[in-house]
Tab-separated table of N, CA and C in Angstrom:
chain	number	residue	atom	x	y	z
S	1484	UNK	N	2.699	3.760	-13.246
S	1484	UNK	CA	3.390	4.902	-13.834
S	1484	UNK	C	3.085	5.252	-15.402
S	1485	UNK	N	2.972	4.060	-16.043
S	1485	UNK	CA	2.608	4.311	-17.525
S	1485	UNK	C	1.178	4.792	-17.668
S	1486	UNK	N	0.278	4.237	-16.812
S	1486	UNK	CA	-1.204	4.601	-16.901
S	1486	UNK	C	-1.318	6.151	-16.556
S	1487	UNK	N	-0.415	6.549	-15.471
S	1487	UNK	CA	-0.456	8.056	-15.025
S	1487	UNK	C	-0.086	8.896	-16.267
S	1488	UNK	N	1.035	8.377	-16.976
S	1488	UNK	CA	1.627	9.163	-18.074
S	1488	UNK	C	0.626	9.385	-19.261
S	1489	UNK	N	-0.124	8.109	-19.432
S	1489	UNK	CA	-1.170	8.061	-20.483
S	1489	UNK	C	-2.271	9.067	-20.149
S	1490	UNK	N	-2.790	9.022	-18.778
S	1490	UNK	CA	-3.906	9.837	-18.408
S	1490	UNK	C	-3.466	11.387	-18.585
S	1491	UNK	N	-2.259	11.647	-17.989
S	1491	UNK	CA	-1.720	12.934	-18.305
S	1491	UNK	C	-1.749	13.379	-19.600
S	1492	UNK	N	-1.368	12.619	-20.492
S	1492	UNK	CA	-1.221	13.011	-22.042
S	1492	UNK	C	-2.729	13.456	-22.558
S	1493	UNK	N	-3.558	12.421	-22.190
S	1493	UNK	CA	-4.925	12.704	-22.628
S	1493	UNK	C	-5.589	13.895	-21.969
S	1494	UNK	N	-5.367	14.124	-20.767
S	1494	UNK	CA	-5.881	15.292	-20.020
S	1494	UNK	C	-5.236	16.516	-20.491
S	1495	UNK	N	-3.982	16.686	-20.738
S	1495	UNK	CA	-3.353	17.946	-21.269
S	1495	UNK	C	-3.680	18.122	-22.639
S	1496	UNK	N	-4.052	17.149	-23.450
S	1496	UNK	CA	-4.385	17.340	-24.795
S	1496	UNK	C	-5.766	17.993	-25.049
S	1497	UNK	N	-6.634	17.996	-23.968
S	1497	UNK	CA	-7.947	18.489	-24.081
S	1497	UNK	C	-7.981	20.053	-23.918
S	1498	UNK	N	-9.035	20.648	-24.388
S	1498	UNK	CA	-9.107	21.976	-24.533
S	1498	UNK	C	-9.824	22.675	-23.341
S	1499	UNK	N	-10.530	21.852	-22.497
S	1499	UNK	CA	-11.099	22.355	-21.350
S	1499	UNK	C	-10.278	22.717	-20.161
S	1500	UNK	N	-9.930	24.041	-20.036
S	1500	UNK	CA	-8.891	24.258	-18.972
S	1500	UNK	C	-9.554	24.402	-17.544
S	1501	UNK	N	-10.778	24.262	-17.494
S	1501	UNK	CA	-11.458	24.399	-16.087
S	1501	UNK	C	-11.369	23.001	-15.303
S	1502	UNK	N	-10.998	22.006	-16.032
S	1502	UNK	CA	-11.011	20.670	-15.462
S	1502	UNK	C	-9.567	20.413	-14.731
S	1503	UNK	N	-9.631	19.395	-13.640
S	1503	UNK	CA	-8.487	19.178	-13.114
S	1503	UNK	C	-8.188	17.577	-13.088
S	1504	UNK	N	-7.099	17.125	-13.063
S	1504	UNK	CA	-6.670	15.696	-12.874
S	1504	UNK	C	-5.902	15.535	-11.648
S	1505	UNK	N	-6.328	14.835	-10.675
S	1505	UNK	CA	-5.674	14.544	-9.456
S	1505	UNK	C	-5.539	13.140	-9.330
S	1506	UNK	N	-4.287	12.635	-9.328
S	1506	UNK	CA	-3.988	11.131	-9.040
S	1506	UNK	C	-3.521	10.931	-7.756
S	1507	UNK	N	-4.182	10.102	-7.089
S	1507	UNK	CA	-3.723	9.613	-5.605
S	1507	UNK	C	-3.060	8.235	-5.611
S	1508	UNK	N	-2.052	8.064	-5.084
S	1508	UNK	CA	-1.279	6.926	-4.936
S	1508	UNK	C	-1.153	6.629	-3.378
S	1509	UNK	N	-2.280	5.728	-3.161
S	1509	UNK	CA	-2.400	5.278	-1.643
S	1509	UNK	C	-1.310	4.230	-1.441
S	1510	UNK	N	-0.756	4.054	-0.211
S	1510	UNK	CA	-0.063	2.958	0.276
S	1510	UNK	C	-0.850	1.777	0.614
S	1511	UNK	N	-0.356	0.757	1.256
S	1511	UNK	CA	-1.250	-0.304	1.328
S	1511	UNK	C	-2.320	0.019	2.244
S	1512	UNK	N	-3.441	-0.162	1.872
S	1512	UNK	CA	-4.719	0.263	2.580
S	1512	UNK	C	-5.253	-1.057	3.555
S	1513	UNK	N	-5.555	-0.593	4.707
S	1513	UNK	CA	-5.982	-1.575	5.650
S	1513	UNK	C	-7.044	-0.973	6.468
S	1514	UNK	N	-7.889	-1.673	7.161
S	1514	UNK	CA	-8.950	-1.210	8.090
S	1514	UNK	C	-10.104	-2.441	8.253
S	1515	UNK	N	-10.851	-2.209	9.198
S	1515	UNK	CA	-11.874	-3.250	9.492
S	1515	UNK	C	-12.916	-3.347	8.455
S	1516	UNK	N	-13.391	-2.341	7.791
S	1516	UNK	CA	-14.433	-2.420	6.676
S	1516	UNK	C	-13.784	-3.244	5.513
S	1517	UNK	N	-12.611	-2.889	5.265
S	1517	UNK	CA	-11.868	-3.530	3.996
S	1517	UNK	C	-11.701	-5.000	4.198
S	1518	UNK	N	-11.361	-5.370	5.527
S	1518	UNK	CA	-11.094	-6.746	5.896
S	1518	UNK	C	-12.511	-7.424	5.903
S	1519	UNK	N	-13.534	-6.827	6.416
S	1519	UNK	CA	-14.940	-7.415	6.459
S	1519	UNK	C	-15.468	-7.779	5.012
S	1520	UNK	N	-15.221	-6.828	4.207
S	1520	UNK	CA	-15.830	-6.893	2.746
S	1520	UNK	C	-14.892	-7.960	1.887
S	1521	UNK	N	-13.684	-8.041	2.097
S	1521	UNK	CA	-12.783	-8.733	1.335
S	1521	UNK	C	-13.354	-10.324	1.201
S	1522	UNK	N	-13.332	-10.637	-0.052
S	1522	UNK	CA	-13.885	-12.130	-0.160
S	1522	UNK	C	-12.471	-12.983	-0.513
S	1523	UNK	N	-12.624	-14.153	0.050
S	1523	UNK	CA	-11.515	-15.001	-0.240
S	1523	UNK	C	-10.401	-14.766	0.681
S	1524	UNK	N	-9.159	-15.305	0.358
S	1524	UNK	CA	-8.023	-15.191	1.154
S	1524	UNK	C	-6.983	-14.286	0.442
S	1525	UNK	N	-6.324	-13.504	1.193
S	1525	UNK	CA	-5.284	-12.754	0.585
S	1525	UNK	C	-3.945	-13.323	0.967
S	1526	UNK	N	-2.779	-13.076	0.286
S	1526	UNK	CA	-1.432	-13.553	0.695
S	1526	UNK	C	-1.106	-13.207	2.245
S	1527	UNK	N	-1.359	-11.882	2.424
S	1527	UNK	CA	-1.133	-11.449	3.972
S	1527	UNK	C	-1.940	-12.127	4.889
S	1528	UNK	N	-3.158	-12.371	4.545
S	1528	UNK	CA	-3.975	-13.131	5.655
S	1528	UNK	C	-3.458	-14.452	5.780
S	1529	UNK	N	-3.077	-15.186	4.706
S	1529	UNK	CA	-2.561	-16.423	4.738
S	1529	UNK	C	-1.284	-16.402	5.507
S	1530	UNK	N	-0.383	-15.538	5.290
S	1530	UNK	CA	0.893	-15.611	6.041
S	1530	UNK	C	0.696	-15.277	7.477
S	1531	UNK	N	-0.223	-14.371	7.835
S	1531	UNK	CA	-0.543	-14.063	9.262
S	1531	UNK	C	-1.126	-15.336	9.924
S	1532	UNK	N	-2.148	-16.080	9.185
S	1532	UNK	CA	-2.849	-17.085	10.016
S	1532	UNK	C	-2.238	-18.482	9.951
S	1533	UNK	N	-1.625	-18.709	8.716
S	1533	UNK	CA	-1.238	-20.201	8.532
S	1533	UNK	C	0.336	-20.380	8.409
S	1534	UNK	N	1.021	-19.434	8.308
S	1534	UNK	CA	2.489	-19.631	8.183
S	1534	UNK	C	3.085	-19.123	9.390
S	1535	UNK	N	4.148	-20.102	9.905
S	1535	UNK	CA	4.737	-19.817	11.186
S	1535	UNK	C	5.926	-18.709	11.079
S	1536	UNK	N	6.374	-18.439	9.788
S	1536	UNK	CA	7.472	-17.489	9.748
S	1536	UNK	C	6.978	-16.326	8.996
S	1537	UNK	N	7.900	-15.349	9.037
S	1537	UNK	CA	7.497	-13.966	8.409
S	1537	UNK	C	8.789	-13.932	7.362
S	1538	UNK	N	8.489	-14.309	5.959
S	1538	UNK	CA	9.666	-14.179	4.996
S	1538	UNK	C	9.648	-12.854	4.337
S	1539	UNK	N	10.983	-12.293	4.181
S	1539	UNK	CA	11.244	-10.981	3.752
S	1539	UNK	C	12.589	-11.147	2.989
S	1540	UNK	N	12.798	-10.316	2.119
S	1540	UNK	CA	14.108	-10.125	1.137
S	1540	UNK	C	15.317	-9.798	1.840
S	1541	UNK	N	15.305	-8.703	2.751
S	1541	UNK	CA	16.610	-8.299	3.406
S	1541	UNK	C	16.251	-7.470	4.635
S	1542	UNK	N	17.225	-7.067	5.437
S	1542	UNK	CA	17.002	-6.379	6.781
S	1542	UNK	C	16.453	-5.086	6.535
S	1543	UNK	N	16.644	-4.349	5.440
S	1543	UNK	CA	16.150	-3.097	5.224
S	1543	UNK	C	14.634	-2.970	4.718
S	1544	UNK	N	13.957	-4.257	4.690
S	1544	UNK	CA	12.658	-4.212	4.136
S	1544	UNK	C	11.670	-3.397	5.100
S	1545	UNK	N	10.755	-2.822	4.699
S	1545	UNK	CA	9.788	-2.026	5.674
S	1545	UNK	C	8.511	-2.037	4.775
S	1546	UNK	N	7.516	-1.430	5.344
S	1546	UNK	CA	6.151	-1.299	4.904
S	1546	UNK	C	5.358	-0.239	5.459
S	1547	UNK	N	4.632	0.449	4.826
S	1547	UNK	CA	3.726	1.491	5.255
S	1547	UNK	C	2.212	1.221	4.957
S	1548	UNK	N	1.363	1.513	5.965
S	1548	UNK	CA	0.047	1.064	6.024
S	1548	UNK	C	-0.726	2.428	6.141
S	1549	UNK	N	-2.002	2.500	5.353
S	1549	UNK	CA	-2.842	3.600	5.476
S	1549	UNK	C	-4.189	3.014	5.999
S	1550	UNK	N	-4.768	3.605	7.011
S	1550	UNK	CA	-6.036	3.178	7.489
S	1550	UNK	C	-7.163	3.678	6.613
S	1551	UNK	N	-8.176	2.896	6.286
S	1551	UNK	CA	-9.372	3.316	5.468
S	1551	UNK	C	-9.897	4.559	5.861
S	1552	UNK	N	-10.011	4.809	7.086
S	1552	UNK	CA	-10.540	6.114	7.602
S	1552	UNK	C	-9.850	7.386	7.113
S	1553	UNK	N	-8.397	7.073	7.226
S	1553	UNK	CA	-7.526	8.267	6.700
S	1553	UNK	C	-7.622	8.541	5.198
S	1554	UNK	N	-7.801	7.449	4.559
S	1554	UNK	CA	-7.945	7.477	3.033
S	1554	UNK	C	-9.269	8.288	2.678
S	1555	UNK	N	-10.424	7.984	3.231
S	1555	UNK	CA	-11.583	8.550	3.040
S	1555	UNK	C	-11.555	10.090	3.536
S	1556	UNK	N	-11.056	10.245	4.671
S	1556	UNK	CA	-10.924	11.665	5.230
S	1556	UNK	C	-10.097	12.437	4.449
S	1557	UNK	N	-8.898	12.086	3.931
S	1557	UNK	CA	-7.972	12.777	3.137
S	1557	UNK	C	-8.550	13.169	1.884
S	1558	UNK	N	-9.272	12.333	1.097
S	1558	UNK	CA	-9.829	12.573	-0.166
S	1558	UNK	C	-10.842	13.811	0.163
S	1559	UNK	N	-11.731	13.573	1.107
S	1559	UNK	CA	-12.602	14.612	1.396
S	1559	UNK	C	-12.034	15.901	1.639
S	1560	UNK	N	-10.844	16.124	2.413
S	1560	UNK	CA	-10.135	17.289	2.603
S	1560	UNK	C	-9.557	17.824	1.389
S	1561	UNK	N	-9.177	17.034	0.467
S	1561	UNK	CA	-8.605	17.456	-0.751
S	1561	UNK	C	-9.734	18.045	-1.782
S	1562	UNK	N	-10.805	17.334	-1.630
S	1562	UNK	CA	-11.959	17.863	-2.558
S	1562	UNK	C	-12.491	19.261	-2.160
S	1563	UNK	N	-12.400	19.533	-0.810
S	1563	UNK	CA	-12.845	20.800	-0.254
S	1563	UNK	C	-11.975	21.822	-0.651
S	1564	UNK	N	-10.771	21.583	-0.767
S	1564	UNK	CA	-9.651	22.596	-1.064
S	1564	UNK	C	-9.504	23.142	-2.392
S	1565	UNK	N	-9.649	22.233	-3.428
S	1565	UNK	CA	-9.639	22.461	-4.857
S	1565	UNK	C	-8.185	23.120	-5.304
S	1566	UNK	N	-7.178	22.223	-5.287
S	1566	UNK	CA	-5.830	22.606	-5.299
S	1566	UNK	C	-5.636	23.487	-6.757
S	1567	UNK	N	-4.556	24.376	-6.683
S	1567	UNK	CA	-4.331	25.254	-7.809
S	1567	UNK	C	-4.039	24.743	-9.164
S	1568	UNK	N	-3.233	23.761	-8.925
S	1568	UNK	CA	-2.700	22.948	-10.204
S	1568	UNK	C	-3.748	22.193	-10.896
S	1569	UNK	N	-3.633	22.235	-12.217
S	1569	UNK	CA	-4.447	21.356	-12.964
S	1569	UNK	C	-4.267	19.853	-13.013
S	1570	UNK	N	-3.038	19.562	-12.879
S	1570	UNK	CA	-2.669	18.121	-12.964
S	1570	UNK	C	-1.680	17.904	-11.719
S	1571	UNK	N	-1.963	17.017	-10.917
S	1571	UNK	CA	-1.121	16.765	-9.681
S	1571	UNK	C	-1.130	15.148	-9.299
S	1572	UNK	N	-0.084	14.685	-8.893
S	1572	UNK	CA	0.132	13.401	-8.579
S	1572	UNK	C	0.567	13.339	-7.080
S	1573	UNK	N	-0.103	12.693	-6.263
S	1573	UNK	CA	0.109	12.784	-4.844
S	1573	UNK	C	0.211	11.404	-4.206
S	1574	UNK	N	1.125	11.237	-3.328
S	1574	UNK	CA	1.151	9.861	-2.582
S	1574	UNK	C	0.544	9.948	-1.284
S	1575	UNK	N	-0.442	9.093	-0.947
S	1575	UNK	CA	-1.201	9.206	0.175
S	1575	UNK	C	-0.683	8.193	1.303
S	1576	UNK	N	0.133	8.623	2.204
S	1576	UNK	CA	0.622	7.666	3.144
S	1576	UNK	C	1.098	8.448	4.381
S	1577	UNK	N	1.109	7.806	5.576
S	1577	UNK	CA	1.391	8.373	6.721
S	1577	UNK	C	3.013	8.319	6.574
S	1578	UNK	N	3.812	9.085	7.520
S	1578	UNK	CA	5.169	9.403	7.357
S	1578	UNK	C	6.046	8.298	8.019
S	1579	UNK	N	5.329	7.490	8.790
S	1579	UNK	CA	6.083	6.490	9.530
S	1579	UNK	C	6.077	5.159	8.627
S	1580	UNK	N	6.801	4.146	9.100
S	1580	UNK	CA	6.838	2.933	8.643
S	1580	UNK	C	6.988	1.724	9.531
S	1581	UNK	N	6.661	0.596	9.172
S	1581	UNK	CA	7.005	-0.553	10.072
S	1581	UNK	C	8.227	-1.435	9.293
S	1582	UNK	N	9.302	-1.511	10.224
S	1582	UNK	CA	10.428	-2.195	9.685
S	1582	UNK	C	10.201	-3.764	9.841
S	1583	UNK	N	10.923	-4.455	9.149
S	1583	UNK	CA	10.780	-5.927	9.358
S	1583	UNK	C	10.688	-6.471	10.637
S	1584	UNK	N	11.580	-6.010	11.438
S	1584	UNK	CA	11.759	-6.509	12.859
S	1584	UNK	C	10.346	-6.237	13.571
S	1585	UNK	N	9.993	-4.863	13.473
S	1585	UNK	CA	8.772	-4.492	14.199
S	1585	UNK	C	7.527	-5.192	13.723
S	1586	UNK	N	7.503	-5.239	12.377
S	1586	UNK	CA	6.289	-6.221	11.949
S	1586	UNK	C	6.161	-7.597	12.400
S	1587	UNK	N	7.377	-8.045	12.354
S	1587	UNK	CA	7.435	-9.684	12.855
S	1587	UNK	C	7.055	-9.817	14.304
S	1588	UNK	N	7.488	-8.690	15.145
S	1588	UNK	CA	7.156	-8.761	16.603
S	1588	UNK	C	5.728	-8.493	16.645
S	1589	UNK	N	5.166	-7.591	15.892
S	1589	UNK	CA	3.736	-7.283	15.994
S	1589	UNK	C	2.869	-8.600	15.737
S	1590	UNK	N	3.407	-9.243	14.607
S	1590	UNK	CA	2.547	-10.393	14.127
S	1590	UNK	C	2.869	-11.619	15.023
S	1591	UNK	N	3.922	-11.559	15.700
S	1591	UNK	CA	4.333	-12.714	16.578
S	1591	UNK	C	4.978	-13.826	15.636
S	1592	UNK	N	5.443	-13.488	14.771
S	1592	UNK	CA	6.119	-14.436	13.673
S	1592	UNK	C	7.655	-14.254	13.826
S	1593	UNK	N	8.191	-15.391	13.650
S	1593	UNK	CA	9.765	-15.419	13.359
S	1593	UNK	C	10.296	-14.825	12.104
S	1594	UNK	N	11.139	-14.010	12.074
S	1594	UNK	CA	11.645	-13.442	10.872
S	1594	UNK	C	12.610	-14.472	10.102
S	1595	UNK	N	12.341	-14.466	8.848
S	1595	UNK	CA	13.407	-15.284	8.020
S	1595	UNK	C	13.635	-14.538	6.724
S	1596	UNK	N	14.936	-14.364	6.450
S	1596	UNK	CA	15.476	-13.608	5.364
S	1596	UNK	C	15.739	-14.562	4.140
S	1597	UNK	N	15.163	-14.334	3.038
S	1597	UNK	CA	15.283	-15.187	1.879
S	1597	UNK	C	15.943	-14.221	0.596
S	1598	UNK	N	16.458	-14.840	-0.206
S	1598	UNK	CA	17.030	-14.090	-1.251
S	1598	UNK	C	15.800	-13.676	-2.160
S	1599	UNK	N	15.904	-12.477	-2.948
S	1599	UNK	CA	14.936	-12.031	-3.840
S	1599	UNK	C	14.574	-13.145	-4.965
S	1600	UNK	N	15.625	-13.929	-5.378
S	1600	UNK	CA	15.366	-14.971	-6.249
S	1600	UNK	C	14.519	-16.070	-5.781
S	1601	UNK	N	14.725	-16.438	-4.370
S	1601	UNK	CA	13.905	-17.454	-3.671
S	1601	UNK	C	12.499	-16.959	-3.568
S	1602	UNK	N	12.252	-15.698	-3.177
S	1602	UNK	CA	10.957	-15.051	-3.110
S	1602	UNK	C	10.311	-15.227	-4.409
S	1603	UNK	N	10.927	-14.918	-5.495
S	1603	UNK	CA	10.224	-14.868	-6.775
S	1603	UNK	C	9.822	-16.196	-7.165
S	1604	UNK	N	10.606	-17.331	-6.822
S	1604	UNK	CA	10.305	-18.645	-7.224
S	1604	UNK	C	8.977	-19.119	-6.309
S	1605	UNK	N	9.082	-18.653	-5.047
S	1605	UNK	CA	7.947	-18.838	-4.143
S	1605	UNK	C	6.653	-18.242	-4.637
S	1606	UNK	N	6.783	-16.958	-5.146
S	1606	UNK	CA	5.509	-16.422	-5.806
S	1606	UNK	C	5.164	-17.043	-6.898
S	1607	UNK	N	5.884	-17.492	-7.754
S	1607	UNK	CA	5.551	-18.347	-9.004
S	1607	UNK	C	4.768	-19.548	-8.556
S	1608	UNK	N	5.344	-20.292	-7.730
S	1608	UNK	CA	4.629	-21.649	-7.272
S	1608	UNK	C	3.300	-21.110	-6.570
S	1609	UNK	N	3.285	-20.296	-5.661
S	1609	UNK	CA	2.114	-19.854	-4.981
S	1609	UNK	C	1.000	-19.554	-6.050
S	1610	UNK	N	1.430	-18.827	-7.054
S	1610	UNK	CA	0.279	-18.308	-8.018
S	1610	UNK	C	-0.140	-19.504	-8.714
S	1611	UNK	N	0.828	-20.521	-9.218
S	1611	UNK	CA	0.309	-21.612	-10.105
S	1611	UNK	C	-0.230	-22.923	-9.320
S	1612	UNK	N	0.378	-23.099	-8.181
S	1612	UNK	CA	0.019	-24.347	-7.412
S	1612	UNK	C	-1.286	-24.091	-6.750
S	1613	UNK	N	-1.474	-22.850	-6.176
S	1613	UNK	CA	-2.756	-22.571	-5.391
S	1613	UNK	C	-3.986	-22.283	-6.497
S	1614	UNK	N	-3.705	-22.190	-7.711
S	1614	UNK	CA	-4.611	-21.940	-8.749
S	1614	UNK	C	-5.522	-20.731	-8.547
S	1615	UNK	N	-4.831	-19.694	-7.901
S	1615	UNK	CA	-5.471	-18.477	-7.589
S	1615	UNK	C	-6.144	-18.337	-6.306
S	1616	UNK	N	-6.060	-19.344	-5.540
S	1616	UNK	CA	-6.580	-19.361	-4.129
S	1616	UNK	C	-5.893	-18.295	-3.225
S	1617	UNK	N	-4.612	-18.169	-3.564
S	1617	UNK	CA	-3.676	-17.321	-2.810
S	1617	UNK	C	-3.349	-16.307	-4.066
S	1618	UNK	N	-3.988	-15.187	-4.072
S	1618	UNK	CA	-3.784	-14.235	-5.269
S	1618	UNK	C	-2.412	-13.461	-5.054
S	1619	UNK	N	-1.622	-13.624	-6.156
S	1619	UNK	CA	-0.351	-13.160	-6.241
S	1619	UNK	C	-0.189	-12.525	-7.639
S	1620	UNK	N	0.327	-11.242	-7.710
S	1620	UNK	CA	0.604	-10.699	-9.059
S	1620	UNK	C	1.878	-11.133	-9.568
S	1621	UNK	N	2.112	-11.103	-10.929
S	1621	UNK	CA	3.443	-11.543	-11.377
S	1621	UNK	C	4.616	-10.735	-10.832
S	1622	UNK	N	4.358	-9.455	-10.467
S	1622	UNK	CA	5.498	-8.698	-9.837
S	1622	UNK	C	5.440	-8.449	-8.513
S	1623	UNK	N	4.522	-9.148	-7.783
S	1623	UNK	CA	4.187	-8.856	-6.277
S	1623	UNK	C	5.342	-9.333	-5.436
S	1624	UNK	N	6.239	-10.278	-6.019
S	1624	UNK	CA	7.411	-10.615	-5.171
S	1624	UNK	C	8.385	-9.556	-4.817
S	1625	UNK	N	8.299	-8.498	-5.591
S	1625	UNK	CA	9.270	-7.372	-5.386
S	1625	UNK	C	8.842	-6.531	-4.011
S	1626	UNK	N	7.617	-6.646	-3.821
S	1626	UNK	CA	7.212	-5.944	-2.487
S	1626	UNK	C	7.757	-6.571	-1.226
S	1627	UNK	N	8.010	-8.033	-1.336
S	1627	UNK	CA	8.476	-8.836	-0.206
S	1627	UNK	C	9.978	-8.883	-0.275
S	1628	UNK	N	10.722	-8.285	-1.393
S	1628	UNK	CA	12.050	-8.421	-1.526
S	1628	UNK	C	12.867	-7.030	-1.290
S	1629	UNK	N	12.146	-6.014	-1.566
S	1629	UNK	CA	12.832	-4.693	-1.544
S	1629	UNK	C	12.002	-3.698	-0.575
S	1630	UNK	N	12.756	-2.779	0.063
S	1630	UNK	CA	11.795	-1.800	0.747
S	1630	UNK	C	11.288	-0.865	-0.193
S	1631	UNK	N	10.153	-0.276	0.145
S	1631	UNK	CA	9.511	0.534	-0.627
S	1631	UNK	C	8.922	1.772	0.280
S	1632	UNK	N	9.489	2.764	0.472
S	1632	UNK	CA	9.118	3.861	1.146
S	1632	UNK	C	8.558	5.089	0.362
S	1633	UNK	N	7.542	5.575	0.629
S	1633	UNK	CA	6.881	6.586	-0.082
S	1633	UNK	C	6.758	7.767	0.806
S	1634	UNK	N	7.003	8.968	0.173
S	1634	UNK	CA	6.916	10.282	0.757
S	1634	UNK	C	5.470	10.940	0.583
S	1635	UNK	N	4.714	11.126	1.649
S	1635	UNK	CA	3.470	11.582	1.456
S	1635	UNK	C	3.270	13.103	1.908
S	1636	UNK	N	4.447	13.848	2.138
S	1636	UNK	CA	4.311	15.079	2.729
S	1636	UNK	C	3.873	16.213	1.740
S	1637	UNK	N	3.918	15.936	0.418
S	1637	UNK	CA	3.373	16.900	-0.574
S	1637	UNK	C	1.911	16.799	-0.414
S	1638	UNK	N	1.268	15.565	-0.271
S	1638	UNK	CA	-0.284	15.566	-0.009
S	1638	UNK	C	-0.616	16.269	1.138
S	1639	UNK	N	0.090	16.179	2.266
S	1639	UNK	CA	-0.274	16.940	3.558
S	1639	UNK	C	-0.160	18.461	3.420
S	1640	UNK	N	0.891	18.823	2.514
S	1640	UNK	CA	0.974	20.353	2.353
S	1640	UNK	C	-0.056	20.863	1.360
S	1641	UNK	N	-0.574	20.050	0.382
S	1641	UNK	CA	-1.677	20.434	-0.497
S	1641	UNK	C	-2.999	20.495	0.197
S	1642	UNK	N	-3.299	19.336	1.006
S	1642	UNK	CA	-4.651	19.149	1.564
S	1642	UNK	C	-4.733	19.613	2.985
S	1643	UNK	N	-3.716	19.919	3.695
S	1643	UNK	CA	-3.536	20.414	5.064
S	1643	UNK	C	-4.210	19.301	5.910
S	1644	UNK	N	-4.126	18.015	5.511
S	1644	UNK	CA	-4.660	16.973	6.227
S	1644	UNK	C	-3.598	16.090	7.025
S	1645	UNK	N	-3.871	16.029	8.294
S	1645	UNK	CA	-2.869	15.236	9.096
S	1645	UNK	C	-3.593	13.837	9.509
S	1646	UNK	N	-2.771	12.929	9.307
S	1646	UNK	CA	-3.194	11.346	9.314
S	1646	UNK	C	-3.728	11.119	10.948
S	1647	UNK	N	-4.761	10.475	11.072
S	1647	UNK	CA	-5.189	10.139	12.333
S	1647	UNK	C	-4.476	8.978	12.864
S	1648	UNK	N	-4.110	7.993	12.021
S	1648	UNK	CA	-3.455	6.786	12.402
S	1648	UNK	C	-2.115	6.641	11.767
S	1649	UNK	N	-1.203	6.127	12.562
S	1649	UNK	CA	0.124	5.577	12.018
S	1649	UNK	C	0.106	4.368	11.243
S	1650	UNK	N	1.048	3.774	10.831
S	1650	UNK	CA	1.108	2.511	10.063
S	1650	UNK	C	0.939	1.508	11.043
S	1651	UNK	N	1.496	1.407	12.259
S	1651	UNK	CA	1.210	0.556	13.228
S	1651	UNK	C	-0.189	0.462	13.745
S	1652	UNK	N	-0.588	1.724	14.020
S	1652	UNK	CA	-2.029	1.898	14.573
S	1652	UNK	C	-3.047	1.426	13.536
S	1653	UNK	N	-2.849	1.532	12.227
S	1653	UNK	CA	-3.688	1.004	11.173
S	1653	UNK	C	-3.770	-0.377	11.205
S	1654	UNK	N	-2.576	-1.123	11.375
S	1654	UNK	CA	-2.439	-2.515	11.498
S	1654	UNK	C	-3.179	-2.995	12.781
S	1655	UNK	N	-2.805	-2.409	13.853
S	1655	UNK	CA	-3.293	-2.948	15.165
S	1655	UNK	C	-4.915	-2.825	15.218
S	1656	UNK	N	-5.504	-1.810	14.559
S	1656	UNK	CA	-6.991	-1.685	14.634
S	1656	UNK	C	-7.698	-2.781	13.875
S	1657	UNK	N	-6.927	-3.350	12.752
S	1657	UNK	CA	-7.554	-4.556	12.073
S	1657	UNK	C	-7.483	-5.765	12.972
S	1658	UNK	N	-6.173	-5.991	13.642
S	1658	UNK	CA	-5.911	-7.139	14.553
S	1658	UNK	C	-6.992	-7.236	15.543
S	1659	UNK	N	-7.546	-6.126	16.095
S	1659	UNK	CA	-8.447	-6.085	17.175
S	1659	UNK	C	-9.904	-6.182	16.487
S	1660	UNK	N	-10.309	-7.477	16.562
S	1660	UNK	CA	-11.629	-7.750	15.966
S	1660	UNK	C	-12.810	-7.614	16.723
């Protein structure tokens, strides 16, 4: 959010009124090409393959996934339309989400609830003990502790784009190798 405000200030301080600034905020991106090109191991890959449980912070936890095809197609649709506003921030995400229960059933993992504090400590140790093998950001524990739902309806109104894949379909297409 801070970088968006910084970009907005720089953009609006310019004198060229013919330019536009469009900021897209995609949700978790997934897809076969992204998985193929990814080097190393991600935390989610490790949790899927090596960890028998699916740890989350609470029963309300949920996640949204965007297929890479939808990301590319939605950007193309937006560029063709040329929105009227000079500065616009849009969330790019399908309207559905995967709850903790649905995601654990999909992954075939047993669901386990941990406190946010426990998850924070686990992330700290994963970051420092694995020496970067399992990449975790300093604030990444929040995404496993609290639900984060994003509304992408404004993007659909501006771009007239309808997502081809739901969150579950985006994940399922990655699992089918």
